[in-house]
Amino acid sequence: MAASTTTTAEPKRRHHREITLSSSPTAAEPSPHSPQPPPMPATFFSSSSPSSLYPYPSNPTYPSTFSNFNSALTAGLLNPMSPPPQARPCPTLYQMMASDPSDDDVSSSSVITSPPPSSSSLVVEKQGIIRQRISRILGNRSPGRQFNEMNSSDIRVILSSRDGYSVDLSVHCPILVGHSRFFAGKLRGNGLVGVGQLTVELTDCEEVEVYVETLKLMYCRDLRRRLMRENVSKVLGILKVSAAIGFDAGVLSCLEYLEATPWSEDEEEKVPSLLSELHIKGRDASEVLQRVCPGTTAATEQNFDENEVLLKLLNIVLEGKDEKARRDMKGLISKMLSESANQNDLTNESLYSACDGCLRKLGHHFLRAAASDFLEVDQIARQADNLHWILDILIDRQIAEDFLKTWVSQSEMSKAHSSVPPLHRFEVSRVTGRLFMGIGKGQVLASKDLRCLLLQTWLVPFYDDFGWMRRASKGLDRHSIEDGLSNTILTLPLAGQQDIFLAWFDRFLNSGEDCPNIRRGFEVWWRRAFWRRKGDQPD
């Protein structure tokens, strides 16, 4: 423990003896929702006769320096929004009060001092902004005129920043001792209560305005209502200072505010991080964290089973009635699944269970339509669209091979395809087209037999519906489908490629735009089959 005693110059108001303390604070009984506060390096000035230095009993729960706390306070969590700097220098609060006739009856004054102008314009600009904020805080006499009242106060608090400017406040010993376990330990533990005028200096403060706001809140009777004027970032700063000085009422009010107010996405990270850093425990802190952190009880584990919740959402979308809402929610669910870091959030069994249900309904209604029973024929397009969406999810998760096996086995539906009006059946061919795209891009790795069977079963129905797909499907990526089909064909042996491309050549010349244009694949096949076989190269 280091200590020094220095006699200061005689001020106009009183004679003081300066006592500088650097020991750990007095231990205080912890609150259930507040952590032990860190040390506050302070300088005490007493108007009584010179006395010896009072050593503070150490408390192992406090860090060693107050600067560590201030560094953490400004680590990026607690910077309130700042107003833009003004071009002209801002007047001090003393100058503002001297020129304001409405405050003639107020005997208190606050002087915000700063060092000589620095060569760095950024430092000067920052100090000007801070002075504006503090002037606004001190200029508002709410919640009571006792705060910063010089005539009735018995403690002078000086808050000094690292940049060199300071704020001089007039406060009352009963308020500090009654609301702050830190100040109570410092003042009572060293016999400084009731000794006359004291001056306490807190040095190395970076967010001075947060300290000023927190001390002012000690004079407020309804803290929760007062905090309603602030934003989450400001309240987080007040929470940290309140926890540091053992201002339990401030901590509780900040927790109640955070539990009730909405958070932004960025604040969802800051709030739990700060509570964890401060080691704030108790029911109030738990209620705040429940918004983003589910509990560990059996009931909450059941409610937060991610697989069950997602499967339930998936089935609700598949069975929804409003088509526009279904489209919107499909996009939302797909985005959530794509961005999820946990690939086990929805199991393969759950996805294929939903897929099988859609496929059964599709086959049922498709065969009924082929038999000229058009009751609920709109279910064909609906279930085909559902399958297309689930297939997108399966391909994104690289687990679509089993779907391909199931799709190529639908020979009965493929044979009945021509008996269903194109208006109702073309959505089925969109599923085939999506498989072509997946295989063509290497997103679906299937055996040669499966690829051949896919083309044998579904290529002709796909050709038949391509014109309808091109005209009726909004947002159809025709070129991607054509490239996917070309690449799928080119994965076959040359003999299989030749049969398919020659049949396409004849069909394309007779159908034109109603047939997919796979000319690029045709050229690749020709080069493979004839130029390379003969050893010739194109000019």
XYZ file of C-alpha atoms in Angstrom:
539
model
C 0.000 0.000 0.000
C 1.391 3.343 -1.072
C 0.339 6.617 0.461
C 1.442 10.225 0.404
C 0.449 13.360 2.280
C 0.756 16.733 0.622
C -0.284 20.169 1.841
C -2.144 21.988 -0.890
C -2.172 25.692 -1.674
C -4.685 27.668 0.327
C -7.914 28.033 -1.665
C -10.257 30.891 -1.230
C -12.973 28.797 0.344
C -11.240 26.517 2.855
C -7.886 25.171 4.018
C -7.428 21.508 3.078
C -4.957 18.791 3.759
C -4.635 16.295 0.910
C -4.548 12.589 1.685
C -3.965 10.202 -1.248
C -5.067 6.596 -0.791
C -4.244 3.655 -3.027
C -5.262 0.617 -0.973
C -8.106 -1.824 -1.602
C -11.600 -0.704 -0.620
C -13.365 -1.813 2.504
C -15.303 -5.028 2.081
C -19.051 -4.556 1.881
C -21.832 -7.057 2.238
C -22.601 -8.111 -1.368
C -26.046 -7.723 -2.821
C -27.657 -10.806 -4.391
C -27.681 -9.125 -7.792
C -24.475 -7.061 -7.626
C -20.840 -8.145 -7.927
C -18.103 -6.882 -5.663
C -17.023 -3.454 -6.999
C -13.484 -2.868 -8.244
C -11.207 -0.410 -6.431
C -11.620 3.313 -6.944
C -8.338 5.240 -6.585
C -9.403 8.313 -4.696
C -7.964 11.434 -3.142
C -9.645 12.715 0.025
C -9.333 16.303 1.273
C -10.461 17.016 4.842
C -11.070 20.393 6.491
C -10.279 18.998 9.949
C -6.852 19.001 11.550
C -4.084 16.952 9.942
C -4.400 13.316 10.679
C -2.492 10.169 9.909
C -3.267 7.995 6.913
C -6.033 5.447 7.478
C -5.144 2.129 5.802
C -8.010 0.434 4.018
C -8.598 -3.263 4.767
C -7.934 -5.292 1.633
C -10.581 -7.281 -0.099
C -9.384 -10.005 -2.477
C -12.509 -9.747 -4.590
C -11.502 -6.324 -5.940
C -9.074 -5.856 -8.853
C -5.903 -3.927 -8.189
C -6.539 -0.689 -10.060
C -9.449 1.444 -11.030
C -7.991 2.045 -14.489
C -8.714 -1.601 -15.374
C -12.379 -0.974 -14.743
C -12.372 2.203 -16.826
C -10.622 0.416 -19.680
C -13.294 -2.276 -19.664
C -16.010 0.353 -19.462
C -14.978 1.772 -22.802
C -14.110 -1.510 -24.517
C -16.778 -0.943 -27.129
C -19.899 -1.867 -25.206
C -20.839 1.356 -23.595
C -20.261 4.246 -25.956
C -23.453 6.324 -26.067
C -24.470 8.116 -29.208
C -22.692 11.433 -29.473
C -24.053 14.629 -30.990
C -22.070 16.111 -33.874
C -19.415 18.608 -32.798
C -20.127 22.293 -33.237
C -17.816 24.578 -35.114
C -17.440 27.110 -32.296
C -16.076 26.333 -28.809
C -18.703 25.334 -26.270
C -19.119 27.575 -23.172
C -18.485 26.025 -19.806
C -21.372 25.379 -17.469
C -20.116 28.190 -15.230
C -20.373 30.631 -18.137
C -23.811 29.334 -19.081
C -25.131 29.748 -15.532
C -23.581 33.204 -15.194
C -25.387 34.384 -18.323
C -28.743 32.731 -17.501
C -30.944 35.017 -15.339
C -33.295 32.138 -14.500
C -30.617 30.519 -12.352
C -29.758 33.553 -10.221
C -31.311 31.861 -7.189
C -29.183 28.759 -7.571
C -26.124 28.941 -5.388
C -24.422 25.863 -6.809
C -22.081 25.892 -9.755
C -20.102 23.319 -11.675
C -16.821 24.051 -13.360
C -15.635 21.761 -16.127
C -11.949 22.368 -16.686
C -9.701 21.127 -19.432
C -6.009 21.309 -20.197
C -4.556 23.777 -22.695
C -5.533 23.021 -26.290
C -3.713 19.991 -27.612
C -1.970 19.830 -30.945
C -4.301 17.004 -31.875
C -7.591 18.390 -33.157
C -9.278 15.049 -32.527
C -8.553 15.227 -28.803
C -9.859 18.770 -28.607
C -12.965 17.828 -30.555
C -13.608 14.833 -28.305
C -13.277 16.953 -25.191
C -15.724 19.465 -26.597
C -18.287 16.733 -27.218
C -17.841 15.345 -23.706
C -18.235 18.811 -22.217
C -21.508 19.241 -24.114
C -22.868 15.974 -22.740
C -21.911 16.768 -19.167
C -23.295 20.284 -19.438
C -26.645 18.861 -20.518
C -26.666 16.445 -17.578
C -25.794 19.105 -15.032
C -27.993 21.735 -16.632
C -31.081 19.601 -16.018
C -31.945 20.049 -12.338
C -34.203 16.984 -12.386
C -34.654 14.737 -10.367
C -33.878 17.127 -7.520
C -32.081 20.382 -6.869
C -29.949 18.818 -4.130
C -27.602 17.209 -6.626
C -24.627 19.484 -7.258
C -25.923 21.993 -4.656
C -22.790 23.677 -3.315
C -24.261 25.398 -0.253
C -25.780 22.290 1.337
C -23.237 19.697 0.193
C -20.431 18.380 2.344
C -18.448 16.385 -0.229
C -16.794 17.660 -3.360
C -16.275 14.940 -6.005
C -13.779 15.570 -8.787
C -13.942 13.207 -11.765
C -10.754 13.406 -13.841
C -10.314 11.873 -17.271
C -7.208 10.464 -18.868
C -7.251 13.330 -21.349
C -6.810 15.833 -18.558
C -10.193 17.507 -18.170
C -12.200 17.179 -14.981
C -15.693 17.662 -13.588
C -16.250 19.205 -10.156
C -19.447 18.052 -8.389
C -21.017 18.934 -5.042
C -22.730 15.971 -3.363
C -23.911 14.908 0.080
C -22.257 12.358 2.342
C -25.542 10.710 3.489
C -26.489 10.118 -0.156
C -23.157 8.520 -1.056
C -22.945 6.399 2.088
C -26.606 5.356 1.938
C -26.585 4.290 -1.721
C -23.039 3.119 -2.471
C -21.317 0.260 -0.674
C -18.021 1.449 -2.119
C -18.265 4.989 -0.729
C -19.667 3.669 2.551
C -16.624 1.442 2.962
C -14.222 4.230 2.065
C -15.752 6.919 4.277
C -16.965 4.900 7.256
C -14.036 2.543 7.257
C -11.603 5.439 7.566
C -13.583 7.530 10.019
C -14.226 10.302 7.516
C -17.996 10.562 8.026
C -18.954 13.771 9.810
C -15.463 15.276 9.856
C -16.475 18.311 7.812
C -15.908 19.212 4.198
C -14.260 16.478 2.126
C -12.948 16.369 -1.408
C -12.820 13.040 -3.234
C -11.087 12.775 -6.579
C -11.633 9.805 -8.896
C -8.905 9.797 -11.506
C -8.288 8.055 -14.816
C -11.959 8.118 -15.873
C -12.666 7.733 -19.583
C -16.480 7.886 -19.588
C -16.873 10.762 -17.175
C -20.454 11.511 -18.189
C -21.508 7.991 -17.155
C -20.147 8.585 -13.651
C -21.931 11.938 -13.465
C -25.215 10.357 -14.567
C -24.861 7.513 -12.055
C -24.146 9.844 -9.122
C -27.119 11.958 -10.137
C -29.381 8.893 -10.113
C -28.658 8.439 -6.394
C -30.845 11.499 -5.810
C -33.749 10.084 -7.840
C -36.693 8.412 -6.104
C -38.049 6.572 -9.172
C -35.001 5.171 -10.926
C -36.916 2.935 -13.309
C -38.991 5.810 -14.623
C -35.881 7.948 -14.984
C -34.109 5.270 -17.030
C -37.014 5.124 -19.492
C -35.527 8.206 -21.165
C -32.272 6.418 -21.980
C -31.259 3.877 -24.617
C -29.870 0.411 -23.970
C -26.263 1.440 -24.553
C -26.502 4.234 -21.980
C -28.150 1.948 -19.423
C -25.393 -0.632 -19.889
C -22.861 2.049 -19.000
C -24.831 3.049 -15.898
C -25.140 -0.628 -14.936
C -21.398 -1.114 -15.049
C -20.633 1.970 -12.964
C -23.417 1.091 -10.503
C -21.978 -2.394 -10.063
C -18.493 -0.952 -9.554
C -19.502 1.428 -6.743
C -22.005 -0.947 -5.144
C -25.047 1.143 -6.106
C -27.481 -1.773 -5.684
C -30.636 0.215 -6.429
C -29.052 1.366 -9.679
C -28.095 -2.196 -10.634
C -31.609 -3.467 -9.947
C -33.250 -0.647 -11.914
C -30.926 -1.219 -14.877
C -31.764 -4.938 -14.878
C -35.493 -4.176 -14.779
C -35.058 -1.779 -17.693
C -33.089 -4.315 -19.753
C -35.669 -7.023 -19.077
C -38.527 -4.839 -20.333
C -37.070 -2.917 -23.290
C -36.463 -4.299 -26.825
C -32.882 -5.006 -27.933
C -31.209 -4.645 -31.295
C -29.228 -7.528 -32.780
C -25.976 -5.940 -31.621
C -27.342 -5.417 -28.115
C -28.301 -9.093 -27.908
C -24.562 -9.780 -27.811
C -23.634 -6.904 -25.504
C -26.159 -7.502 -22.716
C -25.281 -11.159 -21.903
C -21.585 -10.373 -22.336
C -21.707 -7.550 -19.795
C -23.734 -9.532 -17.259
C -21.245 -12.364 -17.556
C -18.313 -9.971 -17.192
C -19.787 -8.401 -14.054
C -20.748 -11.819 -12.603
C -24.204 -10.504 -11.764
C -26.314 -13.321 -10.329
C -29.819 -13.636 -8.956
C -33.356 -13.809 -10.263
C -33.302 -10.356 -11.873
C -30.252 -11.143 -14.002
C -31.719 -14.536 -14.938
C -34.916 -12.909 -16.162
C -32.875 -10.612 -18.399
C -30.922 -13.510 -19.892
C -33.994 -15.686 -20.478
C -34.746 -13.591 -23.553
C -31.740 -14.990 -25.402
C -30.612 -17.945 -23.264
C -33.077 -20.799 -22.625
C -32.968 -22.379 -19.197
C -31.721 -25.841 -18.353
C -34.852 -27.352 -16.818
C -36.583 -30.339 -18.377
C -39.514 -28.163 -19.432
C -37.338 -25.648 -21.262
C -35.294 -28.391 -22.908
C -38.513 -29.863 -24.258
C -39.733 -26.482 -25.482
C -36.402 -25.648 -27.125
C -35.837 -28.916 -29.031
C -34.613 -27.329 -32.259
C -35.403 -30.336 -34.433
C -39.004 -30.542 -33.211
C -39.584 -26.811 -33.548
C -38.206 -26.702 -37.096
C -40.152 -29.794 -38.125
C -43.321 -28.210 -36.774
C -42.622 -25.005 -38.709
C -41.889 -27.034 -41.839
C -45.211 -28.871 -41.651
C -47.127 -25.649 -40.984
C -45.665 -24.140 -44.157
C -46.403 -27.274 -46.199
C -50.047 -27.266 -45.093
C -50.627 -23.496 -45.127
C -53.616 -22.101 -47.005
C -52.435 -18.652 -48.094
C -50.051 -19.004 -51.044
C -48.389 -15.617 -50.651
C -47.715 -16.224 -46.975
C -46.418 -19.715 -47.794
C -43.931 -18.283 -50.295
C -42.692 -15.730 -47.788
C -42.295 -18.278 -44.995
C -40.568 -20.775 -47.293
C -37.948 -18.149 -48.006
C -37.595 -17.419 -44.297
C -37.229 -21.086 -43.275
C -34.723 -21.710 -46.082
C -32.677 -18.699 -44.978
C -32.716 -19.847 -41.348
C -31.587 -23.350 -42.276
C -28.921 -22.093 -44.672
C -27.421 -19.712 -42.100
C -27.595 -22.206 -39.245
C -24.194 -23.247 -37.928
C -25.702 -26.507 -36.636
C -26.334 -28.938 -39.479
C -28.112 -31.263 -37.032
C -30.874 -28.739 -36.336
C -33.193 -30.703 -38.638
C -32.425 -34.398 -39.049
C -32.425 -36.224 -42.368
C -35.249 -38.428 -41.128
C -37.413 -35.380 -40.409
C -36.835 -33.905 -43.861
C -37.472 -37.166 -45.684
C -40.552 -37.807 -43.572
C -42.012 -34.508 -44.770
C -40.855 -35.289 -48.310
C -42.555 -38.702 -48.361
C -45.818 -37.168 -47.188
C -45.790 -34.659 -50.052
C -44.855 -37.332 -52.583
C -47.731 -39.602 -51.513
C -50.238 -36.765 -51.884
C -48.777 -35.801 -55.256
C -49.012 -39.340 -56.627
C -52.580 -39.719 -55.359
C -53.892 -36.545 -56.988
C -51.804 -37.001 -60.152
C -53.226 -40.444 -60.882
C -56.749 -39.194 -60.154
C -56.259 -36.401 -62.693
C -54.924 -38.926 -65.223
C -58.216 -40.801 -64.778
C -60.124 -37.558 -65.554
C -61.001 -36.981 -61.905
C -60.117 -33.337 -61.492
C -61.417 -32.921 -57.953
C -58.705 -31.143 -55.964
C -56.502 -31.097 -59.048
C -54.835 -27.950 -57.720
C -53.131 -30.188 -55.148
C -50.804 -31.431 -57.908
C -49.140 -28.046 -58.317
C -49.193 -27.446 -54.556
C -47.482 -30.713 -53.611
C -45.017 -30.446 -56.497
C -44.070 -26.983 -55.266
C -43.603 -28.390 -51.755
C -41.325 -31.111 -53.124
C -39.318 -28.542 -55.074
C -38.782 -26.543 -51.871
C -37.742 -29.569 -49.799
C -35.409 -30.655 -52.610
C -33.718 -27.240 -52.431
C -33.075 -27.821 -48.724
C -31.770 -31.349 -49.331
C -29.406 -30.169 -52.067
C -28.162 -27.318 -49.891
C -27.352 -29.883 -47.181
C -25.841 -32.306 -49.713
C -28.225 -35.120 -48.813
C -30.397 -35.294 -51.956
C -29.239 -38.700 -53.275
C -32.063 -40.595 -51.557
C -34.596 -38.183 -53.025
C -33.213 -38.941 -56.492
C -33.650 -42.678 -55.875
C -37.258 -42.106 -54.857
C -37.993 -39.818 -57.806
C -36.670 -42.156 -60.494
C -38.851 -44.937 -59.058
C -42.059 -43.018 -59.856
C -42.565 -44.839 -63.159
C -46.341 -45.028 -62.703
C -46.632 -41.268 -62.450
C -44.260 -40.835 -65.410
C -46.385 -43.101 -67.613
C -49.551 -41.232 -66.672
C -47.914 -37.877 -67.359
C -49.318 -37.391 -70.854
C -52.877 -38.010 -69.577
C -52.802 -34.989 -67.251
C -53.415 -31.528 -68.756
C -50.163 -29.509 -69.039
C -51.705 -26.723 -66.969
C -51.690 -28.994 -63.919
C -48.631 -31.152 -64.526
C -45.833 -28.736 -65.485
C -44.948 -28.071 -61.827
C -43.944 -31.735 -61.568
C -41.341 -31.214 -64.290
C -39.837 -28.357 -62.260
C -38.770 -31.003 -59.727
C -37.027 -32.917 -62.518
C -35.375 -29.718 -63.714
C -34.060 -29.023 -60.208
C -32.461 -32.469 -60.135
C -30.809 -31.781 -63.502
C -29.360 -28.560 -62.072
C -28.100 -30.334 -58.955
C -26.386 -33.114 -60.929
C -25.011 -30.668 -63.504
C -23.402 -28.532 -60.789
C -22.015 -31.479 -58.846
C -24.385 -30.844 -55.926
C -25.966 -34.290 -56.262
C -23.499 -37.155 -56.698
C -25.426 -40.102 -58.106
C -24.344 -43.362 -59.691
C -24.345 -43.819 -63.457
C -27.354 -46.130 -63.233
C -29.374 -43.526 -61.312
C -28.487 -40.796 -63.816
C -29.482 -43.000 -66.732
C -32.729 -43.980 -65.017
C -33.572 -40.336 -64.313
C -33.231 -39.466 -67.996
C -35.138 -42.559 -69.139
C -38.022 -41.912 -66.739
C -38.428 -38.146 -66.760
C -36.644 -36.583 -69.767
C -39.554 -36.879 -72.243
C -42.123 -35.505 -69.738
C -39.648 -32.712 -69.051
C -39.443 -31.902 -72.774
C -43.244 -31.905 -73.018
C -43.642 -29.400 -70.176
C -40.731 -27.107 -70.933
C -42.825 -24.641 -72.923
C -45.327 -24.374 -70.079
C -42.534 -24.003 -67.533
C -40.974 -21.216 -69.573
C -44.252 -19.289 -69.882
C -45.943 -19.960 -66.552
C -43.166 -20.298 -63.981
C -42.156 -16.943 -62.536
C -38.451 -16.589 -61.944
C -37.549 -19.728 -63.904
C -33.790 -19.829 -64.482
C -33.965 -21.286 -67.964
C -30.248 -21.109 -68.717
C -29.298 -22.864 -65.474
C -31.764 -25.660 -66.202
C -30.458 -26.035 -69.766
C -26.844 -26.105 -68.575
C -27.772 -28.620 -65.872
C -29.461 -30.896 -68.405
C -26.468 -30.647 -70.776
C -24.002 -31.518 -68.031
C -26.171 -34.391 -66.784
C -26.235 -35.928 -70.260
C -22.487 -35.402 -70.661
C -21.826 -37.514 -67.526
C -23.084 -40.613 -69.389
C -20.982 -42.875 -71.612
C -20.584 -41.583 -75.195
C -23.103 -44.063 -76.586
C -25.766 -42.834 -74.186
C -24.878 -39.229 -74.966
C -25.299 -39.851 -78.687
C -28.781 -41.334 -78.346
C -30.052 -38.455 -76.219
C -28.441 -35.629 -78.228
C -29.611 -36.968 -81.590
C -33.175 -37.270 -80.253
C -32.939 -33.744 -78.868
C -31.623 -32.400 -82.198
C -34.713 -33.649 -84.013
C -37.076 -32.396 -81.306
C -35.487 -28.959 -81.089
C -35.793 -28.374 -84.835
C -39.527 -29.100 -84.619
C -40.330 -27.382 -81.307
C -37.995 -24.404 -81.142
C -38.536 -22.334 -77.981
C -40.713 -25.012 -76.399
C -37.684 -27.307 -76.203
C -34.654 -26.649 -73.991
C -31.635 -25.398 -75.906
C -28.744 -27.708 -75.034
C -26.613 -26.777 -78.029
C -23.507 -26.320 -75.883
C -23.765 -29.903 -74.627
C -24.360 -31.109 -78.178
C -21.119 -29.424 -79.327
C -19.152 -30.964 -76.470
C -20.499 -34.411 -77.340
C -19.584 -33.916 -81.034
C -16.053 -32.891 -80.161
C -15.635 -35.845 -77.835
C -17.140 -38.338 -80.251
C -15.452 -37.358 -83.517
C -12.650 -34.779 -83.283
C -10.773 -36.507 -80.509
C -11.468 -39.954 -81.930
C -9.817 -38.972 -85.216
C -7.107 -36.933 -83.525
C -8.341 -33.806 -85.311
C -8.479 -30.375 -83.696
C -10.771 -27.516 -84.708
C -9.249 -24.613 -86.583
